[in-house]
Amino acid sequence: MSTPRWARALLRFLAPRHHEDDVVGDLEEAHGNRVERRGRVLAWLLTSLEGLDMGFTILRDRIRRKGPPARSPSEASSEDVLTGVGISWLDFKLGFRMLVKYPGLTIVGSLAIAFAISLGAGMFEFITDFTYPKLPFDGGDRIVELRNRDLATGRPDPRALHDFVAWRDELRTVEEIGAYRTFQRNLITERGTARPLLGAELTATALSIPRVPPLLGRLLSEADEVPGAPSVVLISHDVWQGQFGRDPDVVGQTVRLASEHATIIGVMPKGFAWPWSHSLWAPLRLNVLDYERGESAAVQITGRLAPGAILEEAQAELTAIGLRTAADHPESHGELRPEVVPYGKLSLPITGIGPAAFLSLNVLFFLALILLVCGNVALLLFARTAAREGEIVVRSALGASRGRIVAQLFAEALVLGGVAAVVGLAGAELGLSWVMSIMRRLGEDFGFWFSERLSETTIAYALMFTLLAAVVSGVGPALKVTGRGVQAQLQRAGTGGSGLEFGRFWTVVIVTQIAITVCFVPIIVVIGFDTAEIRSSSYGFPAQEYLFAEFAVDGEISSMAELGGPEASGNRVSAEFQASYNELKLRFAEEPGVSAVTAAGQIPGAYHPRRFIEVDGPSAPVWSPRGHRAQTTSVDLDFFDALGASIVSGRNFDAADLESGQRVAVVNEDFARFILEDRNPIGRRFAFNEQGRENPDAPNPGPWFEIVGVVRQIAMTINPDLNDASGIYLLLGTDEVYPIRLAIRVGRDPESFAPRLRELVGDLDPNLLLTDVRPLDESAWALELTYRSWFWVILGAGGIGLLLATAGIYSTMSFTVSRRTREIGIRVALGAERERVVWAIFSRAFKQITLGVVAGGVLIAGFLMMPEIDYRPKPFHAVIFAGYLTVMLCVCGLACIVPTQRALGVEPTEALRAEG
């Protein structure tokens, strides 16, 4: 991480011209030393503060001396600069002492602010990588993407091969224009290992856009793109290391890309990934003459802005070309409009004000989070400041101005915020790395420019909100404390009284925090139980004896959004693919230890789409206005037999169903129980209604499926949030898309069969892809991982909220006791019952707690009543809900125990003696 650019720019702007290099040089030298001693993030923070300090010093000196050159950084006095704005280093030293003197407040306050900064900074980094990607290449900010957008659908149209040729020849504001398309194929080496890899077929120009030379060998050339030229491929550093053992003689070796032999011509450097997270690069060999306009293969087009050109000029030129093309070819381009955007925005289809709005939402969320958290921290600091009222009054009486006192209290809050910022930024970087690792495990492939490290912009963004936190939590209480006349405060201090009170603002803060905490706890408990339930769910058959894998044919991927989805390839199951599957089943039958093989669109335990259906005839009342919903999947003829799931009524699928093309279905027991209310399902019909049943009188969209059997309940989607597991099984036929999922019963150790499975598939057809091979009882691992991740995030947020709520209540109660000790002593001395006196004083706090708990309960009830939640209350739920609110009332009330005991223990004589 280099010296902050903004700091260098600031010093060059403020410093005299003949001192610019000296000043910036000193800053860079100091930054380099800090990086070695303290690490990049902390060094960046300290250098930023020093840059501001030096800038203020230079500016002040130039104003005072009216022209003479500014002092060098070594001569600039930080103390002078701080004093000029009303703060001294003594204030910061006092702030650090306060951290030690009040450890409880330090821990609670810093953790709360650190959590807010960590969450906000991590979200900001992630969103900016989407909306304003920074490519790690020379001049990466000038790399652009060119594409056609369909005015009817609002989506990019990738069939742009003819446009690529035209744009390459005509555009002057964009140069080095290249094209590429993504594929997924097996890379088979001499060792016989087959590994599905993501690659790109691209023009030589497209590969040269990043201007990154290969580690070994050469890049693609235009000669490689000529049809009939020898097949060549470049490999990534990871492939070279993992599959070739970093062989220095790898260039020139022959490998197979599926069924095609290719010669390795180069190895790219470590960390290089372009145009996406690709591992292979092969020449793009598409002839525009082989395609009709508007019907070409899908390609992505990229280039670089020409020297001196800006994005707006390129868009204007491209628009003019697009209008001419639309006029000449209205049948294919009449509804298309070309656009040029910074490269990387293809990952998120937002244009115009979209990125700004997306970032604004993050800023607003982070601002709300900071204000909420800092409002609670301000409450704690106010209580601490109230305890120092006597000190502040004396300082005022001795001549300290209100501004000077406010500056001191602001400096103390800034110290607390600074400590929290360091912890929060470190947590954000760790959290970002954690989230990215989870997303990769879930198969979400982001662009190569997504970083697990915080950028300088994100750090500056976090520091800005740290300053806001110090203002909210420090200046607010300070203005409250110093807002009364010195004489009146001296009189109150002399009589043991206090002029400070918790007003309505603090009441709102406490009530809001309690309400949010009340909402968080049920979410934490539910997600925790759901995670445990996913882990312990029963599949209804011995899933631990099965191995499953995704089974597909290699091919091009028109967009990265399709990768890893349920219809990743978008290809229909062809007769050739069906023949390969049948041959594979025959080979499995000859394998020792394999007792059953079957296939399905979705494997038990994994996600199954839930679709709206219309049932012909009587059925259960429709809870949702959009109709009944059931999980669906397509299965092979022998699916139920292979899993040992018996048909409880009706019949199973048979070959005649496939040959006749009849639309038949088998449903599970939950379908008969919940949707048909235990009516006989055999012979009943249903139809999928993708639009939902908003109007019950609307005609059924059809086509109709006839139920021919009911199968014993086995797991479909393992999701504890589903109220019922109604399921529909259709026949896996020629109208399905792949990949399909294989399930092979191999005994107690299914993982040991995985290498043999890959070998069998590779020997059968190198064009077949085998991915996500794992034991079947781990099919719900993605859902479990998602739930577990959310559990820890929400647990952290709920813990911070509960900590803040109880700390705030404790602070207000303790403050009230200390402020009214004399009053309690006098009233008890006059004969009042001690308990009634204490209740009269603390009743306000108890009302705040009750109001917060009730407000949280209302929010939970309102959420559960939303139609989208599909919550069906039962009588005992009300009892559980009331009990939960009572428990939360008691938990929050625990913060009152110590102050209450202190108040009950006040002795009149001691109170009068201490206050007198």
Coordinates of N, CA, C and O in Angstrom, one line a residue, residues 517 520 524 793-805:
T517 N -33.0 -5.0 19.8 CA -32.5 -6.2 20.5 C -33.5 -7.3 20.6 O -33.3 -8.5 20.4
F520 N -33.8 -9.0 17.4 CA -32.7 -9.8 17.0 C -32.7 -11.2 17.6 O -32.3 -12.2 17.0
I524 N -31.8 -14.9 15.9 CA -30.6 -15.7 16.3 C -31.1 -17.2 16.7 O -30.5 -18.2 16.3
V793 N -23.1 -13.8 12.1 CA -23.2 -12.4 11.8 C -24.3 -11.8 12.7 O -24.1 -10.8 13.4
I794 N -25.5 -12.4 12.7 CA -26.6 -11.9 13.5 C -26.3 -12.0 15.0 O -26.7 -11.2 15.8
L795 N -25.6 -13.1 15.4 CA -25.3 -13.3 16.8 C -24.4 -12.1 17.2 O -24.6 -11.6 18.3
G796 N -23.4 -11.7 16.4 CA -22.6 -10.6 16.7 C -23.4 -9.3 16.9 O -23.2 -8.5 17.8
A797 N -24.3 -9.1 15.9 CA -25.1 -7.9 15.9 C -26.0 -7.9 17.1 O -26.1 -6.8 17.8
G798 N -26.6 -9.0 17.4 CA -27.5 -9.1 18.6 C -26.8 -8.9 19.9 O -27.3 -8.3 20.8
G799 N -25.6 -9.5 20.0 CA -24.8 -9.4 21.2 C -24.4 -8.0 21.5 O -24.5 -7.5 22.6
I800 N -24.0 -7.3 20.4 CA -23.6 -5.9 20.6 C -24.8 -5.1 21.0 O -24.7 -4.2 21.9
G801 N -26.0 -5.4 20.4 CA -27.2 -4.6 20.7 C -27.6 -4.8 22.1 O -27.9 -3.9 22.9
L802 N -27.6 -6.1 22.6 CA -27.9 -6.4 24.0 C -26.9 -5.7 24.9 O -27.3 -5.2 26.0
L803 N -25.7 -5.8 24.6 CA -24.6 -5.2 25.4 C -24.9 -3.7 25.6 O -24.8 -3.1 26.7
L804 N -25.2 -3.0 24.4 CA -25.4 -1.6 24.5 C -26.7 -1.2 25.3 O -26.7 -0.3 26.0
A805 N -27.7 -2.1 25.0 CA -29.0 -1.8 25.7 C -28.8 -1.9 27.3 O -29.2 -1.0 28.0

